PDB file of C-alpha atoms in Angstrom:
ATOM      1  CA  ASP A   1      27.344 -68.849 117.319  1.00 56.00           C
ATOM      2  CA  THR A   2      27.359 -70.937 120.477  1.00 62.00           C
ATOM      3  CA  GLU A   3      31.064 -71.538 120.730  1.00 89.00           C
ATOM      4  CA  VAL A   4      33.000 -71.848 123.944  1.00 95.00           C
ATOM      5  CA  THR A   5      36.713 -72.480 123.515  1.00 95.00           C
ATOM      6  CA  GLN A   6      39.106 -74.060 125.968  1.00 96.00           C
ATOM      7  CA  THR A   7      42.867 -74.426 126.039  1.00 96.00           C
ATOM      8  CA  PRO A   8      44.792 -76.589 126.283  1.00 96.00           C
ATOM      9  CA  LYS A   9      42.980 -79.675 124.960  1.00 94.00           C
ATOM     10  CA  HIS A  10      45.259 -81.983 126.913  1.00 95.00           C
ATOM     11  CA  LEU A  11      47.495 -81.344 129.924  1.00 96.00           C
ATOM     12  CA  VAL A  12      49.870 -83.591 131.810  1.00 95.00           C
ATOM     13  CA  MET A  13      51.301 -82.214 135.030  1.00 93.00           C
ATOM     14  CA  GLY A  14      53.193 -83.345 138.083  1.00 91.00           C
ATOM     15  CA  MET A  15      51.913 -82.859 141.594  1.00 90.00           C
ATOM     16  CA  THR A  16      54.298 -79.949 142.194  1.00 89.00           C
ATOM     17  CA  ASN A  17      53.466 -78.056 139.004  1.00 90.00           C
ATOM     18  CA  LYS A  18      51.383 -74.923 138.598  1.00 94.00           C
ATOM     19  CA  LYS A  19      49.284 -74.687 135.471  1.00 96.00           C
ATOM     20  CA  SER A  20      46.194 -72.835 134.248  1.00 97.00           C
ATOM     21  CA  LEU A  21      43.211 -73.820 132.162  1.00 98.00           C
ATOM     22  CA  LYS A  22      41.640 -71.151 129.994  1.00 98.00           C
ATOM     23  CA  CYS A  23      38.091 -70.685 128.716  1.00 98.00           C
ATOM     24  CA  GLU A  24      36.705 -68.044 126.395  1.00 97.00           C
ATOM     25  CA  GLN A  25      33.287 -67.137 125.014  1.00 96.00           C
ATOM     26  CA  HIS A  26      32.222 -64.216 122.831  1.00 89.00           C
ATOM     27  CA  MET A  27      28.476 -64.674 123.014  1.00 92.00           C
ATOM     28  CA  GLY A  28      27.961 -61.939 125.602  1.00 92.00           C
ATOM     29  CA  HIS A  29      26.987 -64.562 128.170  1.00 93.00           C
ATOM     30  CA  ARG A  30      26.885 -63.304 131.728  1.00 93.00           C
ATOM     31  CA  ALA A  31      27.499 -66.576 133.536  1.00 93.00           C
ATOM     32  CA  MET A  32      30.412 -68.984 133.230  1.00 95.00           C
ATOM     33  CA  TYR A  33      30.944 -72.345 134.874  1.00 94.00           C
ATOM     34  CA  TRP A  34      33.688 -74.852 135.640  1.00 96.00           C
ATOM     35  CA  TYR A  35      32.797 -78.543 135.820  1.00 95.00           C
ATOM     36  CA  LYS A  36      34.868 -81.642 136.517  1.00 96.00           C
ATOM     37  CA  GLN A  37      33.889 -84.900 134.842  1.00 93.00           C
ATOM     38  CA  LYS A  38      35.304 -88.329 135.592  1.00 93.00           C
ATOM     39  CA  ALA A  39      34.884 -91.167 133.114  1.00 88.00           C
ATOM     40  CA  LYS A  40      31.342 -92.504 132.821  1.00 84.00           C
ATOM     41  CA  LYS A  41      30.049 -89.978 135.365  1.00 89.00           C
ATOM     42  CA  PRO A  42      27.990 -86.813 134.859  1.00 90.00           C
ATOM     43  CA  PRO A  43      29.657 -83.405 135.157  1.00 92.00           C
ATOM     44  CA  GLU A  44      30.187 -82.096 138.696  1.00 93.00           C
ATOM     45  CA  LEU A  45      29.820 -78.364 139.208  1.00 91.00           C
ATOM     46  CA  MET A  46      32.871 -76.648 140.696  1.00 94.00           C
ATOM     47  CA  PHE A  47      32.369 -72.888 140.314  1.00 94.00           C
ATOM     48  CA  VAL A  48      29.904 -70.397 138.858  1.00 92.00           C
ATOM     49  CA  TYR A  49      30.714 -66.811 137.935  1.00 94.00           C
ATOM     50  CA  SER A  50      27.846 -64.365 137.456  1.00 91.00           C
ATOM     51  CA  TYR A  51      28.672 -60.939 136.039  1.00 92.00           C
ATOM     52  CA  GLU A  52      32.373 -61.696 136.628  1.00 92.00           C
ATOM     53  CA  LYS A  53      31.838 -62.397 140.318  1.00 92.00           C
ATOM     54  CA  LEU A  54      32.126 -65.788 141.959  1.00 91.00           C
ATOM     55  CA  SER A  55      28.603 -66.757 142.934  1.00 86.00           C
ATOM     56  CA  ILE A  56      28.893 -70.486 143.624  1.00 83.00           C
ATOM     57  CA  ASN A  57      31.833 -72.483 144.985  1.00 83.00           C
ATOM     58  CA  GLU A  58      30.896 -76.107 145.488  1.00 83.00           C
ATOM     59  CA  SER A  59      33.337 -76.771 148.335  1.00 85.00           C
ATOM     60  CA  VAL A  60      36.201 -77.242 145.910  1.00 93.00           C
ATOM     61  CA  PRO A  61      39.700 -77.758 147.413  1.00 93.00           C
ATOM     62  CA  SER A  62      41.892 -74.664 147.418  1.00 93.00           C
ATOM     63  CA  ARG A  63      44.343 -76.279 144.998  1.00 95.00           C
ATOM     64  CA  PHE A  64      41.791 -75.192 142.363  1.00 96.00           C
ATOM     65  CA  SER A  65      41.583 -71.404 142.063  1.00 96.00           C
ATOM     66  CA  PRO A  66      39.196 -69.776 139.583  1.00 96.00           C
ATOM     67  CA  GLU A  67      39.646 -66.341 138.082  1.00 96.00           C
ATOM     68  CA  CYS A  68      37.435 -64.253 135.815  1.00 96.00           C
ATOM     69  CA  PRO A  69      39.588 -61.457 134.314  1.00 94.00           C
ATOM     70  CA  ASN A  70      36.707 -60.121 132.202  1.00 93.00           C
ATOM     71  CA  SER A  71      33.277 -61.051 130.938  1.00 90.00           C
ATOM     72  CA  SER A  72      34.652 -63.271 128.147  1.00 95.00           C
ATOM     73  CA  LEU A  73      37.406 -65.124 129.969  1.00 97.00           C
ATOM     74  CA  LEU A  74      37.486 -67.690 132.742  1.00 97.00           C
ATOM     75  CA  ASN A  75      40.623 -69.304 134.099  1.00 98.00           C
ATOM     76  CA  LEU A  76      41.201 -72.196 136.462  1.00 98.00           C
ATOM     77  CA  HIS A  77      44.564 -72.128 138.202  1.00 97.00           C
ATOM     78  CA  LEU A  78      45.920 -75.478 139.332  1.00 96.00           C
ATOM     79  CA  HIS A  79      48.526 -76.025 142.031  1.00 95.00           C
ATOM     80  CA  ALA A  80      49.708 -79.090 143.942  1.00 93.00           C
ATOM     81  CA  LEU A  81      47.108 -81.363 142.379  1.00 94.00           C
ATOM     82  CA  GLN A  82      46.634 -85.008 143.253  1.00 95.00           C
ATOM     83  CA  PRO A  83      46.379 -87.960 140.842  1.00 95.00           C
ATOM     84  CA  GLU A  84      42.674 -88.259 141.682  1.00 95.00           C
ATOM     85  CA  ASP A  85      42.186 -84.787 140.163  1.00 96.00           C
ATOM     86  CA  SER A  86      42.777 -86.311 136.734  1.00 97.00           C
ATOM     87  CA  ALA A  87      39.566 -85.739 134.786  1.00 96.00           C
ATOM     88  CA  LEU A  88      37.946 -83.827 131.946  1.00 95.00           C
ATOM     89  CA  TYR A  89      37.511 -80.174 132.954  1.00 96.00           C
ATOM     90  CA  LEU A  90      34.623 -78.515 131.220  1.00 95.00           C
ATOM     91  CA  CYS A  91      33.855 -74.835 130.908  1.00 96.00           C
ATOM     92  CA  ALA A  92      30.321 -73.699 130.111  1.00 95.00           C
ATOM     93  CA  SER A  93      28.503 -70.411 129.720  1.00 94.00           C
ATOM     94  CA  SER A  94      24.888 -69.291 129.764  1.00 92.00           C
ATOM     95  CA  GLN A  95      23.222 -66.088 128.674  1.00 90.00           C
ATOM     96  CA  ASP A  96      21.938 -65.343 132.138  1.00 84.00           C
ATOM     97  CA  PRO A  97      23.173 -66.297 135.579  1.00 80.00           C
ATOM     98  CA  PRO A  98      21.279 -68.941 137.560  1.00 76.00           C
ATOM     99  CA  GLY A  99      17.664 -67.776 137.696  1.00 71.00           C
ATOM    100  CA  GLY A 100      17.543 -66.540 134.121  1.00 70.00           C
ATOM    101  CA  ALA A 101      17.889 -68.159 130.688  1.00 61.00           C
ATOM    102  CA  GLU A 102      19.715 -71.252 131.724  1.00 75.00           C
ATOM    103  CA  THR A 103      20.868 -73.178 128.689  1.00 88.00           C
ATOM    104  CA  GLN A 104      24.519 -73.914 129.255  1.00 91.00           C
ATOM    105  CA  TYR A 105      26.846 -74.277 126.285  1.00 92.00           C
ATOM    106  CA  PHE A 106      29.950 -76.310 126.881  1.00 93.00           C
ATOM    107  CA  GLY A 107      33.476 -75.985 125.615  1.00 94.00           C
ATOM    108  CA  PRO A 108      35.372 -79.037 124.308  1.00 91.00           C
ATOM    109  CA  GLY A 109      37.079 -79.560 127.661  1.00 94.00           C
ATOM    110  CA  THR A 110      40.633 -80.003 128.856  1.00 96.00           C
ATOM    111  CA  ARG A 111      41.686 -83.554 129.601  1.00 95.00           C
ATOM    112  CA  LEU A 112      43.984 -83.353 132.610  1.00 96.00           C
ATOM    113  CA  LEU A 113      46.321 -86.086 133.785  1.00 96.00           C
ATOM    114  CA  VAL A 114      48.149 -85.612 137.090  1.00 95.00           C
ATOM    115  CA  LEU A 115      51.165 -87.839 137.611  1.00 93.00           C
TER     116      LEU A 115
ATOM    117  CA  GLY B   1      17.562 -85.912 148.628  1.00 72.00           C
ATOM    118  CA  GLN B   2      17.747 -85.128 144.962  1.00 83.00           C
ATOM    119  CA  ASN B   3      17.625 -87.961 142.525  1.00 90.00           C
ATOM    120  CA  ILE B   4      17.542 -88.373 138.760  1.00 96.00           C
ATOM    121  CA  ASP B   5      17.126 -91.836 137.262  1.00 96.00           C
ATOM    122  CA  GLN B   6      17.745 -92.914 133.713  1.00 97.00           C
ATOM    123  CA  PRO B   7      18.712 -96.300 132.265  1.00 97.00           C
ATOM    124  CA  THR B   8      22.419 -97.014 132.204  1.00 96.00           C
ATOM    125  CA  GLU B   9      22.528 -98.391 128.680  1.00 97.00           C
ATOM    126  CA  MET B  10      20.231 -98.969 125.720  1.00 98.00           C
ATOM    127  CA  THR B  11      20.728-100.606 122.345  1.00 98.00           C
ATOM    128  CA  ALA B  12      18.804 -99.808 119.165  1.00 97.00           C
ATOM    129  CA  THR B  13      19.034-100.469 115.438  1.00 97.00           C
ATOM    130  CA  GLU B  14      19.971 -97.955 112.772  1.00 97.00           C
ATOM    131  CA  GLY B  15      16.839 -96.409 111.259  1.00 97.00           C
ATOM    132  CA  ALA B  16      14.672 -97.298 114.248  1.00 97.00           C
ATOM    133  CA  ILE B  17      13.164 -95.181 117.054  1.00 98.00           C
ATOM    134  CA  VAL B  18      14.338 -95.168 120.667  1.00 98.00           C
ATOM    135  CA  GLN B  19      12.910 -93.528 123.787  1.00 98.00           C
ATOM    136  CA  ILE B  20      15.177 -92.686 126.720  1.00 98.00           C
ATOM    137  CA  ASN B  21      13.303 -92.112 129.969  1.00 98.00           C
ATOM    138  CA  CYS B  22      14.246 -89.888 132.881  1.00 98.00           C
ATOM    139  CA  THR B  23      12.495 -89.627 136.247  1.00 98.00           C
ATOM    140  CA  TYR B  24      13.411 -87.033 138.817  1.00 97.00           C
ATOM    141  CA  GLN B  25      12.857 -86.065 142.428  1.00 95.00           C
ATOM    142  CA  THR B  26      14.372 -82.673 143.149  1.00 91.00           C
ATOM    143  CA  SER B  27      13.923 -79.798 145.560  1.00 88.00           C
ATOM    144  CA  GLY B  28      11.995 -77.556 143.205  1.00 90.00           C
ATOM    145  CA  PHE B  29      11.890 -77.565 139.425  1.00 92.00           C
ATOM    146  CA  ASN B  30      12.879 -74.849 136.990  1.00 89.00           C
ATOM    147  CA  GLY B  31      13.243 -76.870 133.832  1.00 92.00           C
ATOM    148  CA  LEU B  32      14.750 -80.056 132.435  1.00 94.00           C
ATOM    149  CA  PHE B  33      17.565 -80.364 129.917  1.00 94.00           C
ATOM    150  CA  TRP B  34      18.762 -83.134 127.653  1.00 96.00           C
ATOM    151  CA  TYR B  35      22.384 -83.152 126.541  1.00 95.00           C
ATOM    152  CA  GLN B  36      24.234 -85.470 124.159  1.00 96.00           C
ATOM    153  CA  GLN B  37      27.799 -86.422 124.942  1.00 95.00           C
ATOM    154  CA  HIS B  38      30.085 -88.425 122.672  1.00 94.00           C
ATOM    155  CA  ALA B  39      32.915 -90.271 124.398  1.00 89.00           C
ATOM    156  CA  GLY B  40      35.713 -87.913 125.368  1.00 85.00           C
ATOM    157  CA  GLU B  41      33.830 -84.832 124.198  1.00 88.00           C
ATOM    158  CA  ALA B  42      31.821 -82.091 125.883  1.00 89.00           C
ATOM    159  CA  PRO B  43      28.043 -82.292 126.339  1.00 92.00           C
ATOM    160  CA  THR B  44      26.036 -80.564 123.627  1.00 92.00           C
ATOM    161  CA  PHE B  45      22.627 -79.066 124.292  1.00 91.00           C
ATOM    162  CA  LEU B  46      19.650 -80.917 122.778  1.00 94.00           C
ATOM    163  CA  SER B  47      16.499 -79.617 124.448  1.00 93.00           C
ATOM    164  CA  TYR B  48      14.935 -77.701 127.304  1.00 91.00           C
ATOM    165  CA  ASN B  49      11.435 -78.326 128.723  1.00 93.00           C
ATOM    166  CA  VAL B  50       9.827 -76.277 131.455  1.00 91.00           C
ATOM    167  CA  LEU B  51       6.140 -76.751 130.563  1.00 93.00           C
ATOM    168  CA  ASP B  52       4.309 -80.048 130.150  1.00 96.00           C
ATOM    169  CA  GLY B  53       4.162 -81.483 126.695  1.00 96.00           C
ATOM    170  CA  LEU B  54       6.234 -82.428 123.709  1.00 96.00           C
ATOM    171  CA  GLU B  55       8.931 -80.307 122.094  1.00 92.00           C
ATOM    172  CA  GLU B  56       9.985 -81.447 118.642  1.00 92.00           C
ATOM    173  CA  LYS B  57      13.264 -80.529 117.013  1.00 88.00           C
ATOM    174  CA  GLY B  58      14.039 -82.469 113.859  1.00 93.00           C
ATOM    175  CA  ARG B  59      14.717 -86.123 114.605  1.00 96.00           C
ATOM    176  CA  PHE B  60      14.766 -85.443 118.353  1.00 96.00           C
ATOM    177  CA  SER B  61      11.753 -84.766 120.586  1.00 97.00           C
ATOM    178  CA  SER B  62      11.543 -84.270 124.327  1.00 97.00           C
ATOM    179  CA  PHE B  63       8.510 -84.720 126.550  1.00 98.00           C
ATOM    180  CA  LEU B  64       7.837 -83.500 130.072  1.00 97.00           C
ATOM    181  CA  SER B  65       5.224 -84.315 132.705  1.00 97.00           C
ATOM    182  CA  ARG B  66       5.869 -82.231 135.816  1.00 96.00           C
ATOM    183  CA  SER B  67       3.136 -83.926 137.846  1.00 96.00           C
ATOM    184  CA  LYS B  68       4.798 -87.295 137.257  1.00 96.00           C
ATOM    185  CA  GLY B  69       8.381 -86.071 137.544  1.00 96.00           C
ATOM    186  CA  TYR B  70       9.042 -87.672 134.182  1.00 97.00           C
ATOM    187  CA  SER B  71      10.638 -86.841 130.875  1.00 98.00           C
ATOM    188  CA  TYR B  72      11.701 -88.748 127.802  1.00 98.00           C
ATOM    189  CA  LEU B  73      13.924 -88.092 124.830  1.00 98.00           C
ATOM    190  CA  LEU B  74      12.718 -89.628 121.579  1.00 98.00           C
ATOM    191  CA  LEU B  75      15.187 -90.194 118.776  1.00 98.00           C
ATOM    192  CA  LYS B  76      13.817 -91.119 115.339  1.00 97.00           C
ATOM    193  CA  GLU B  77      15.508 -92.463 112.206  1.00 97.00           C
ATOM    194  CA  LEU B  78      18.530 -93.451 114.228  1.00 98.00           C
ATOM    195  CA  GLN B  79      21.945 -92.960 112.685  1.00 97.00           C
ATOM    196  CA  MET B  80      25.245 -94.488 113.714  1.00 97.00           C
ATOM    197  CA  LYS B  81      26.441 -91.050 114.815  1.00 96.00           C
ATOM    198  CA  ASP B  82      23.677 -91.005 117.460  1.00 97.00           C
ATOM    199  CA  SER B  83      25.729 -93.495 119.471  1.00 97.00           C
ATOM    200  CA  ALA B  84      26.547 -91.424 122.548  1.00 97.00           C
ATOM    201  CA  SER B  85      25.572 -90.850 126.156  1.00 97.00           C
ATOM    202  CA  TYR B  86      22.401 -88.872 126.783  1.00 98.00           C
ATOM    203  CA  LEU B  87      22.296 -86.844 129.979  1.00 97.00           C
ATOM    204  CA  CYS B  88      19.130 -85.674 131.693  1.00 97.00           C
ATOM    205  CA  ALA B  89      19.579 -82.648 133.990  1.00 95.00           C
ATOM    206  CA  VAL B  90      17.089 -80.732 136.146  1.00 94.00           C
ATOM    207  CA  LEU B  91      17.321 -77.134 137.365  1.00 89.00           C
ATOM    208  CA  ASP B  92      16.375 -77.224 141.025  1.00 87.00           C
ATOM    209  CA  SER B  93      14.905 -74.470 143.230  1.00 86.00           C
ATOM    210  CA  ASN B  94      18.378 -72.912 143.609  1.00 81.00           C
ATOM    211  CA  TYR B  95      18.763 -72.874 139.820  1.00 79.00           C
ATOM    212  CA  GLN B  96      21.525 -75.461 140.026  1.00 83.00           C
ATOM    213  CA  LEU B  97      21.733 -78.253 137.478  1.00 87.00           C
ATOM    214  CA  ILE B  98      21.254 -81.707 138.947  1.00 90.00           C
ATOM    215  CA  TRP B  99      22.597 -84.296 136.530  1.00 93.00           C
ATOM    216  CA  GLY B 100      21.524 -87.850 135.881  1.00 95.00           C
ATOM    217  CA  ALA B 101      24.249 -90.452 135.383  1.00 94.00           C
ATOM    218  CA  GLY B 102      23.535 -90.609 131.664  1.00 96.00           C
ATOM    219  CA  THR B 103      22.262 -93.297 129.309  1.00 97.00           C
ATOM    220  CA  LYS B 104      24.756 -94.868 126.940  1.00 97.00           C
ATOM    221  CA  LEU B 105      23.011 -95.477 123.620  1.00 98.00           C
ATOM    222  CA  ILE B 106      24.503 -98.086 121.303  1.00 98.00           C
ATOM    223  CA  ILE B 107      23.321 -98.108 117.684  1.00 97.00           C
ATOM    224  CA  LYS B 108      23.751-101.321 115.704  1.00 96.00           C
ATOM    225  CA  PRO B 109      23.641-101.566 111.904  1.00 94.00           C
TER     226      PRO B 109
END
């Protein structure tokens, strides 16, 4: 089973809203990732959690706030977003953190539209 | 700088064979991945190469030459459902994935 789930599938929010994206995996993977993908572009890494601790933050604006409540869950809290933040947000997990077994398995993504 | 090059778009015929090339220049190398991504969906893992040579997995094969900084993905017996973008990604010395821009593959009947 290589399933990563994400909710919601679609999200429309205003620039003053606060919302959260959720990601879950039950494969016992020790690393989880958030990516942002704009149309016709490759995924851009935002955050990496290794053993539930934030290990990589790719200079992401503070209006994006990640949280890892436990080893199976990863959240991305959104606040005061801009229209240019509209994109597909992908969660991924890998068995080992960067430096170990690296195959990343992706969730279906949340398509976010900021109005 | 880090750079991964792959063709923007390719067209092939159903039932045929297509080879998608990827060349890379990265700070270190810890493996190369190929992912398939259908429009509006998440990338799905296809293959991982860290040693030189060919890895075969059903209709898909992936080849790596580290000395040349080169890989290809070979798709045989093409089916209409293979129409997708194919992303090449390299793990650099910091174990971060560096992504190519992707190759859009169009399959015609």
